[in-house]
PDB file of C-alpha atoms in Angstrom:
ATOM      1  CA  MET A 749    -103.226 154.434 -34.090  1.00 59.00           C
ATOM      2  CA  GLY A 750    -101.857 157.253 -36.234  1.00 72.00           C
ATOM      3  CA  GLU A 751     -99.266 159.896 -35.487  1.00 80.00           C
ATOM      4  CA  ALA A 752    -102.024 162.533 -35.667  1.00 84.00           C
ATOM      5  CA  SER A 753    -103.921 160.891 -32.803  1.00 84.00           C
ATOM      6  CA  LEU A 754    -100.830 160.827 -30.596  1.00 87.00           C
ATOM      7  CA  LYS A 755    -100.088 164.434 -31.457  1.00 86.00           C
ATOM      8  CA  ARG A 756    -103.618 165.502 -30.472  1.00 89.00           C
ATOM      9  CA  LEU A 757    -103.131 163.680 -27.180  1.00 88.00           C
ATOM     10  CA  ASN A 758     -99.798 165.466 -26.720  1.00 89.00           C
ATOM     11  CA  THR A 759     -97.894 162.233 -26.153  1.00 90.00           C
ATOM     12  CA  ASP A 760     -95.552 159.858 -27.948  1.00 90.00           C
ATOM     13  CA  TYR A 761     -97.246 156.694 -26.783  1.00 92.00           C
ATOM     14  CA  ILE A 762    -100.230 155.258 -24.882  1.00 93.00           C
ATOM     15  CA  ASP A 763     -99.522 153.283 -21.715  1.00 95.00           C
ATOM     16  CA  LEU A 764    -102.650 151.102 -21.901  1.00 95.00           C
ATOM     17  CA  TYR A 765    -104.725 150.991 -25.078  1.00 95.00           C
ATOM     18  CA  TYR A 766    -108.155 149.349 -24.911  1.00 94.00           C
ATOM     19  CA  GLN A 767    -110.428 147.844 -27.489  1.00 94.00           C
ATOM     20  CA  HIS A 768    -113.466 149.141 -25.647  1.00 88.00           C
ATOM     21  CA  ARG A 769    -115.889 146.652 -27.132  1.00 90.00           C
ATOM     22  CA  VAL A 770    -115.150 143.451 -28.982  1.00 91.00           C
ATOM     23  CA  ASP A 771    -116.155 143.748 -32.639  1.00 92.00           C
ATOM     24  CA  PRO A 772    -118.017 140.555 -33.626  1.00 92.00           C
ATOM     25  CA  GLU A 773    -117.164 141.228 -37.274  1.00 93.00           C
ATOM     26  CA  VAL A 774    -113.388 141.231 -36.737  1.00 95.00           C
ATOM     27  CA  PRO A 775    -111.526 138.160 -35.408  1.00 96.00           C
ATOM     28  CA  ILE A 776    -109.909 138.995 -32.086  1.00 97.00           C
ATOM     29  CA  GLU A 777    -106.660 137.459 -33.343  1.00 97.00           C
ATOM     30  CA  GLU A 778    -106.550 140.136 -36.038  1.00 97.00           C
ATOM     31  CA  VAL A 779    -107.055 142.868 -33.447  1.00 97.00           C
ATOM     32  CA  ALA A 780    -104.310 141.372 -31.273  1.00 97.00           C
ATOM     33  CA  GLY A 781    -101.996 141.327 -34.280  1.00 97.00           C
ATOM     34  CA  VAL A 782    -102.533 145.052 -34.814  1.00 96.00           C
ATOM     35  CA  MET A 783    -101.851 145.673 -31.122  1.00 96.00           C
ATOM     36  CA  ALA A 784     -98.562 143.769 -31.444  1.00 97.00           C
ATOM     37  CA  GLU A 785     -97.589 145.976 -34.387  1.00 96.00           C
ATOM     38  CA  LEU A 786     -98.386 149.133 -32.405  1.00 95.00           C
ATOM     39  CA  MET A 787     -96.201 147.860 -29.580  1.00 96.00           C
ATOM     40  CA  GLN A 788     -93.339 147.180 -31.975  1.00 96.00           C
ATOM     41  CA  GLU A 789     -93.710 150.717 -33.301  1.00 94.00           C
ATOM     42  CA  GLY A 790     -93.577 152.074 -29.740  1.00 94.00           C
ATOM     43  CA  LYS A 791     -97.000 153.675 -29.988  1.00 94.00           C
ATOM     44  CA  ILE A 792     -98.515 151.656 -27.143  1.00 95.00           C
ATOM     45  CA  VAL A 793     -96.951 149.864 -24.184  1.00 96.00           C
ATOM     46  CA  HIS A 794     -99.814 147.567 -23.159  1.00 97.00           C
ATOM     47  CA  TRP A 795    -103.261 146.694 -24.448  1.00 97.00           C
ATOM     48  CA  GLY A 796    -106.534 145.501 -23.019  1.00 97.00           C
ATOM     49  CA  LEU A 797    -110.085 144.413 -23.771  1.00 97.00           C
ATOM     50  CA  SER A 798    -113.398 145.662 -22.437  1.00 95.00           C
ATOM     51  CA  GLU A 799    -116.446 143.496 -21.672  1.00 93.00           C
ATOM     52  CA  ALA A 800    -114.566 140.425 -22.910  1.00 94.00           C
ATOM     53  CA  ASP A 801    -115.327 136.779 -22.136  1.00 96.00           C
ATOM     54  CA  GLU A 802    -112.869 133.955 -21.452  1.00 97.00           C
ATOM     55  CA  GLU A 803    -112.707 132.646 -25.025  1.00 97.00           C
ATOM     56  CA  THR A 804    -111.959 136.115 -26.391  1.00 97.00           C
ATOM     57  CA  ILE A 805    -109.311 136.746 -23.757  1.00 98.00           C
ATOM     58  CA  ARG A 806    -107.549 133.455 -24.421  1.00 98.00           C
ATOM     59  CA  HIS A 807    -107.550 133.873 -28.207  1.00 98.00           C
ATOM     60  CA  ALA A 808    -106.287 137.443 -27.959  1.00 98.00           C
ATOM     61  CA  HIS A 809    -103.642 136.653 -25.362  1.00 98.00           C
ATOM     62  CA  ALA A 810    -102.226 133.836 -27.492  1.00 98.00           C
ATOM     63  CA  VAL A 811    -101.354 136.380 -30.211  1.00 98.00           C
ATOM     64  CA  CYS A 812    -100.337 139.383 -28.100  1.00 98.00           C
ATOM     65  CA  PRO A 813    -100.317 139.241 -24.277  1.00 98.00           C
ATOM     66  CA  VAL A 814    -103.252 141.129 -22.755  1.00 98.00           C
ATOM     67  CA  THR A 815    -102.381 143.328 -19.773  1.00 98.00           C
ATOM     68  CA  ALA A 816    -105.869 144.140 -18.485  1.00 98.00           C
ATOM     69  CA  ILE A 817    -109.564 143.731 -19.071  1.00 97.00           C
ATOM     70  CA  GLN A 818    -112.064 146.466 -18.283  1.00 96.00           C
ATOM     71  CA  ASN A 819    -115.375 144.806 -17.445  1.00 95.00           C
ATOM     72  CA  ARG A 820    -118.388 145.843 -15.381  1.00 94.00           C
ATOM     73  CA  TYR A 821    -118.134 144.701 -11.766  1.00 96.00           C
ATOM     74  CA  SER A 822    -119.849 145.619  -8.515  1.00 96.00           C
ATOM     75  CA  MET A 823    -121.750 144.041  -5.656  1.00 95.00           C
ATOM     76  CA  MET A 824    -124.757 144.017  -7.975  1.00 93.00           C
ATOM     77  CA  ALA A 825    -122.901 142.833 -11.079  1.00 93.00           C
ATOM     78  CA  ARG A 826    -120.762 139.809 -10.263  1.00 94.00           C
ATOM     79  CA  TRP A 827    -121.170 137.630 -13.338  1.00 93.00           C
ATOM     80  CA  TYR A 828    -117.559 138.166 -14.444  1.00 95.00           C
ATOM     81  CA  GLU A 829    -116.189 136.556 -11.291  1.00 96.00           C
ATOM     82  CA  THR A 830    -116.041 133.431 -13.444  1.00 96.00           C
ATOM     83  CA  LEU A 831    -113.069 135.078 -15.183  1.00 97.00           C
ATOM     84  CA  PHE A 832    -110.930 135.218 -12.040  1.00 98.00           C
ATOM     85  CA  PRO A 833    -109.214 131.836 -12.651  1.00 98.00           C
ATOM     86  CA  VAL A 834    -108.173 132.669 -16.223  1.00 98.00           C
ATOM     87  CA  LEU A 835    -106.981 136.138 -15.218  1.00 98.00           C
ATOM     88  CA  GLU A 836    -104.836 134.591 -12.502  1.00 98.00           C
ATOM     89  CA  GLU A 837    -103.544 131.963 -14.916  1.00 98.00           C
ATOM     90  CA  LEU A 838    -102.551 134.523 -17.556  1.00 98.00           C
ATOM     91  CA  ASN A 839    -101.527 137.293 -15.117  1.00 98.00           C
ATOM     92  CA  ILE A 840    -104.097 139.785 -16.437  1.00 98.00           C
ATOM     93  CA  GLY A 841    -105.460 142.673 -14.394  1.00 98.00           C
ATOM     94  CA  TYR A 842    -109.166 143.484 -13.993  1.00 98.00           C
ATOM     95  CA  VAL A 843    -110.207 147.137 -14.175  1.00 97.00           C
ATOM     96  CA  ALA A 844    -113.741 147.224 -12.756  1.00 96.00           C
ATOM     97  CA  PHE A 845    -115.967 149.884 -14.263  1.00 94.00           C
ATOM     98  CA  SER A 846    -119.239 150.983 -12.698  1.00 93.00           C
ATOM     99  CA  PRO A 847    -118.105 149.617  -9.296  1.00 95.00           C
ATOM    100  CA  LEU A 848    -120.892 151.525  -7.530  1.00 92.00           C
ATOM    101  CA  ALA A 849    -123.618 150.265  -9.887  1.00 88.00           C
ATOM    102  CA  ASN A 850    -123.852 153.700 -11.521  1.00 85.00           C
ATOM    103  CA  GLY A 851    -123.808 155.348  -8.104  1.00 81.00           C
ATOM    104  CA  PHE A 852    -126.573 153.303  -6.511  1.00 88.00           C
ATOM    105  CA  LEU A 853    -124.232 151.646  -3.987  1.00 91.00           C
ATOM    106  CA  SER A 854    -123.274 155.041  -2.605  1.00 85.00           C
ATOM    107  CA  GLY A 855    -126.606 154.896  -0.772  1.00 78.00           C
ATOM    108  CA  LYS A 856    -127.360 158.467  -1.811  1.00 77.00           C
ATOM    109  CA  TYR A 857    -130.411 157.676  -3.962  1.00 73.00           C
ATOM    110  CA  GLY A 858    -133.776 156.868  -2.434  1.00 63.00           C
ATOM    111  CA  LYS A 859    -137.237 156.227  -3.849  1.00 62.00           C
ATOM    112  CA  ASN A 860    -137.859 159.932  -4.340  1.00 66.00           C
ATOM    113  CA  ALA A 861    -134.511 160.735  -5.927  1.00 63.00           C
ATOM    114  CA  GLU A 862    -134.508 163.474  -8.524  1.00 64.00           C
ATOM    115  CA  PHE A 863    -132.074 163.057 -11.395  1.00 61.00           C
ATOM    116  CA  ASP A 864    -130.012 165.633 -13.228  1.00 63.00           C
ATOM    117  CA  LYS A 865    -131.839 166.941 -16.291  1.00 56.00           C
ATOM    118  CA  VAL A 866    -128.698 166.511 -18.401  1.00 63.00           C
ATOM    119  CA  TYR A 867    -127.273 163.332 -16.891  1.00 60.00           C
ATOM    120  CA  GLY A 868    -130.619 161.776 -15.966  1.00 65.00           C
ATOM    121  CA  TYR A 869    -129.869 158.381 -17.482  1.00 68.00           C
ATOM    122  CA  ARG A 870    -130.214 156.816 -14.022  1.00 69.00           C
ATOM    123  CA  SER A 871    -133.972 157.294 -14.251  1.00 65.00           C
ATOM    124  CA  MET A 872    -133.973 154.517 -16.869  1.00 72.00           C
ATOM    125  CA  MET A 873    -131.912 152.042 -14.823  1.00 77.00           C
ATOM    126  CA  PRO A 874    -133.734 149.285 -12.905  1.00 66.00           C
ATOM    127  CA  GLN A 875    -131.830 149.698  -9.637  1.00 79.00           C
ATOM    128  CA  PHE A 876    -133.046 153.314  -9.300  1.00 71.00           C
ATOM    129  CA  THR A 877    -136.770 152.671  -9.799  1.00 78.00           C
ATOM    130  CA  SER A 878    -139.079 152.678  -6.784  1.00 79.00           C
ATOM    131  CA  GLU A 879    -139.436 148.920  -7.135  1.00 80.00           C
ATOM    132  CA  GLY A 880    -135.687 148.532  -7.433  1.00 81.00           C
ATOM    133  CA  VAL A 881    -134.992 150.563  -4.305  1.00 81.00           C
ATOM    134  CA  ASP A 882    -137.474 148.413  -2.383  1.00 81.00           C
ATOM    135  CA  LYS A 883    -135.831 145.201  -3.571  1.00 86.00           C
ATOM    136  CA  ASN A 884    -132.393 146.515  -2.639  1.00 89.00           C
ATOM    137  CA  ARG A 885    -133.217 147.577   0.914  1.00 90.00           C
ATOM    138  CA  GLU A 886    -131.334 144.618   2.416  1.00 92.00           C
ATOM    139  CA  LEU A 887    -128.267 145.406   0.310  1.00 94.00           C
ATOM    140  CA  LEU A 888    -128.274 149.061   1.346  1.00 92.00           C
ATOM    141  CA  ALA A 889    -128.759 148.083   4.994  1.00 93.00           C
ATOM    142  CA  LEU A 890    -125.765 145.746   4.763  1.00 95.00           C
ATOM    143  CA  LEU A 891    -123.620 148.570   3.389  1.00 95.00           C
ATOM    144  CA  ASP A 892    -124.822 150.951   6.107  1.00 95.00           C
ATOM    145  CA  ARG A 893    -123.956 148.452   8.875  1.00 96.00           C
ATOM    146  CA  MET A 894    -120.483 147.781   7.510  1.00 96.00           C
ATOM    147  CA  ALA A 895    -119.882 151.491   6.899  1.00 96.00           C
ATOM    148  CA  GLU A 896    -120.723 152.301  10.514  1.00 96.00           C
ATOM    149  CA  GLU A 897    -118.470 149.503  11.742  1.00 96.00           C
ATOM    150  CA  LYS A 898    -115.537 150.711   9.625  1.00 96.00           C
ATOM    151  CA  ASN A 899    -116.166 154.444  10.100  1.00 96.00           C
ATOM    152  CA  ALA A 900    -116.606 154.740   6.349  1.00 96.00           C
ATOM    153  CA  THR A 901    -119.315 155.472   3.795  1.00 96.00           C
ATOM    154  CA  PRO A 902    -121.342 152.881   1.855  1.00 95.00           C
ATOM    155  CA  ALA A 903    -119.496 153.874  -1.318  1.00 95.00           C
ATOM    156  CA  GLN A 904    -116.156 153.300   0.371  1.00 96.00           C
ATOM    157  CA  ILE A 905    -117.269 149.862   1.584  1.00 97.00           C
ATOM    158  CA  SER A 906    -118.352 148.963  -1.956  1.00 97.00           C
ATOM    159  CA  LEU A 907    -114.958 149.984  -3.347  1.00 97.00           C
ATOM    160  CA  ALA A 908    -112.971 148.416  -0.498  1.00 97.00           C
ATOM    161  CA  TRP A 909    -114.797 145.127  -1.100  1.00 98.00           C
ATOM    162  CA  ILE A 910    -113.341 145.124  -4.624  1.00 98.00           C
ATOM    163  CA  LEU A 911    -109.873 146.328  -3.606  1.00 97.00           C
ATOM    164  CA  CYS A 912    -109.552 143.736  -0.847  1.00 97.00           C
ATOM    165  CA  LYS A 913    -111.004 140.816  -2.815  1.00 97.00           C
ATOM    166  CA  LYS A 914    -108.175 140.332  -5.337  1.00 97.00           C
ATOM    167  CA  PRO A 915    -104.854 142.158  -5.757  1.00 96.00           C
ATOM    168  CA  TYR A 916    -105.431 142.548  -9.501  1.00 97.00           C
ATOM    169  CA  LEU A 917    -108.869 144.193  -9.140  1.00 98.00           C
ATOM    170  CA  VAL A 918    -108.882 147.980  -9.637  1.00 97.00           C
ATOM    171  CA  PRO A 919    -112.218 149.846  -9.439  1.00 96.00           C
ATOM    172  CA  ILE A 920    -112.675 153.005 -11.501  1.00 94.00           C
ATOM    173  CA  PRO A 921    -115.613 154.974 -10.070  1.00 91.00           C
ATOM    174  CA  GLY A 922    -116.676 158.109 -11.859  1.00 84.00           C
ATOM    175  CA  SER A 923    -117.674 161.445 -10.391  1.00 82.00           C
ATOM    176  CA  ARG A 924    -118.143 165.073 -11.320  1.00 81.00           C
ATOM    177  CA  LYS A 925    -117.704 166.401  -7.763  1.00 85.00           C
ATOM    178  CA  ALA A 926    -114.393 166.933  -5.971  1.00 91.00           C
ATOM    179  CA  GLU A 927    -115.749 165.701  -2.644  1.00 90.00           C
ATOM    180  CA  ARG A 928    -116.903 162.444  -4.217  1.00 88.00           C
ATOM    181  CA  LEU A 929    -113.468 161.970  -5.810  1.00 90.00           C
ATOM    182  CA  GLN A 930    -111.872 162.353  -2.385  1.00 93.00           C
ATOM    183  CA  GLU A 931    -114.389 159.980  -0.825  1.00 91.00           C
ATOM    184  CA  ASN A 932    -113.655 157.370  -3.476  1.00 89.00           C
ATOM    185  CA  ALA A 933    -109.888 157.772  -3.107  1.00 92.00           C
ATOM    186  CA  ASP A 934    -110.131 157.348   0.664  1.00 92.00           C
ATOM    187  CA  ALA A 935    -111.699 153.916   0.112  1.00 93.00           C
ATOM    188  CA  ALA A 936    -108.125 152.656  -0.330  1.00 94.00           C
ATOM    189  CA  ASP A 937    -107.637 153.220   3.411  1.00 95.00           C
ATOM    190  CA  VAL A 938    -110.607 151.000   4.347  1.00 96.00           C
ATOM    191  CA  ILE A 939    -109.278 147.522   5.040  1.00 95.00           C
ATOM    192  CA  LEU A 940    -111.545 144.484   4.892  1.00 97.00           C
ATOM    193  CA  SER A 941    -110.123 141.153   5.993  1.00 96.00           C
ATOM    194  CA  ALA A 942    -110.445 138.042   3.854  1.00 96.00           C
ATOM    195  CA  GLY A 943    -113.069 136.844   6.308  1.00 97.00           C
ATOM    196  CA  GLU A 944    -115.048 140.070   6.008  1.00 97.00           C
ATOM    197  CA  VAL A 945    -114.932 139.917   2.209  1.00 97.00           C
ATOM    198  CA  ALA A 946    -116.079 136.293   2.302  1.00 97.00           C
ATOM    199  CA  ALA A 947    -118.909 137.180   4.690  1.00 96.00           C
ATOM    200  CA  LEU A 948    -120.033 139.973   2.377  1.00 96.00           C
ATOM    201  CA  ASP A 949    -119.949 137.587  -0.588  1.00 96.00           C
ATOM    202  CA  GLU A 950    -122.046 135.067   1.320  1.00 96.00           C
ATOM    203  CA  ALA A 951    -124.576 137.732   2.247  1.00 96.00           C
ATOM    204  CA  LEU A 952    -124.744 139.016  -1.340  1.00 95.00           C
ATOM    205  CA  ASP A 953    -125.281 135.486  -2.629  1.00 94.00           C
ATOM    206  CA  ALA A 954    -128.289 135.018  -0.350  1.00 93.00           C
ATOM    207  CA  MET A 955    -130.111 138.320  -0.660  1.00 90.00           C
ATOM    208  CA  GLU A 956    -132.707 139.578  -3.075  1.00 89.00           C
ATOM    209  CA  MET A 957    -131.642 142.357  -5.421  1.00 90.00           C
ATOM    210  CA  SER A 958    -133.237 144.189  -8.302  1.00 79.00           C
ATOM    211  CA  GLU A 959    -131.975 143.916 -11.822  1.00 78.00           C
ATOM    212  CA  VAL A 960    -129.053 146.216 -12.510  1.00 81.00           C
ATOM    213  CA  PHE A 961    -128.062 148.222 -15.549  1.00 74.00           C
ATOM    214  CA  GLY A 962    -125.587 146.298 -17.676  1.00 77.00           C
ATOM    215  CA  GLY A 963    -127.109 142.963 -16.816  1.00 65.00           C
ATOM    216  CA  SER A 964    -130.681 143.644 -17.798  1.00 48.00           C
ATOM    217  CA  LYS A 965    -132.647 145.758 -20.231  1.00 41.00           C
ATOM    218  CA  VAL A 966    -132.805 149.487 -19.647  1.00 37.00           C
ATOM    219  CA  LYS A 967    -136.339 150.701 -19.191  1.00 40.00           C
ATOM    220  CA  GLN A 968    -137.488 153.215 -21.744  1.00 41.00           C
ATOM    221  CA  ARG A 969    -138.863 156.569 -20.660  1.00 36.00           C
TER     222      ARG A 969
END
């Protein structure tokens, strides 16, 4: 990271600097070495990896301690739960991106949903197709039941499930509307017990779901 980049950002340092995708052409140890140099220079305080697997995390951490990973995670995308033991072992945080499965788990999109002409990428994602909505009816019904029980919204239940599962899990939902930002923030006030989280996990394990973007091919228009 150069001085010009920091100047454009109007800061002297970056608190958490990510390698947002692992470069298969560059050994992760080399990347970690550069991160260590940036720390020594005071340009970054911590560093992290995005969409990283256990081997990558371990090799990187051995050179320069990793503070956080930023991987996809939601009720529909749970394959990285296998990383929980290594994250706990190495004291690494998990920043969960796309925690609402690109908005699907908000329950606001039905079979006849119309997508923004500019941001209409959802129309290519399997969970938003008519077939996908049909396959996910049980999931949406589960969220609706829990939301009613907790006086919350389906989106808030989806986020609370992450927040209450592990203390090092931090969801980062995205939104362009102020009311959705407030709704997401209020998910921190929705408390799910360990038993409720476990019951949700058990239900998710048993139910049918569609494929989800990030874990399957995106359909072409």
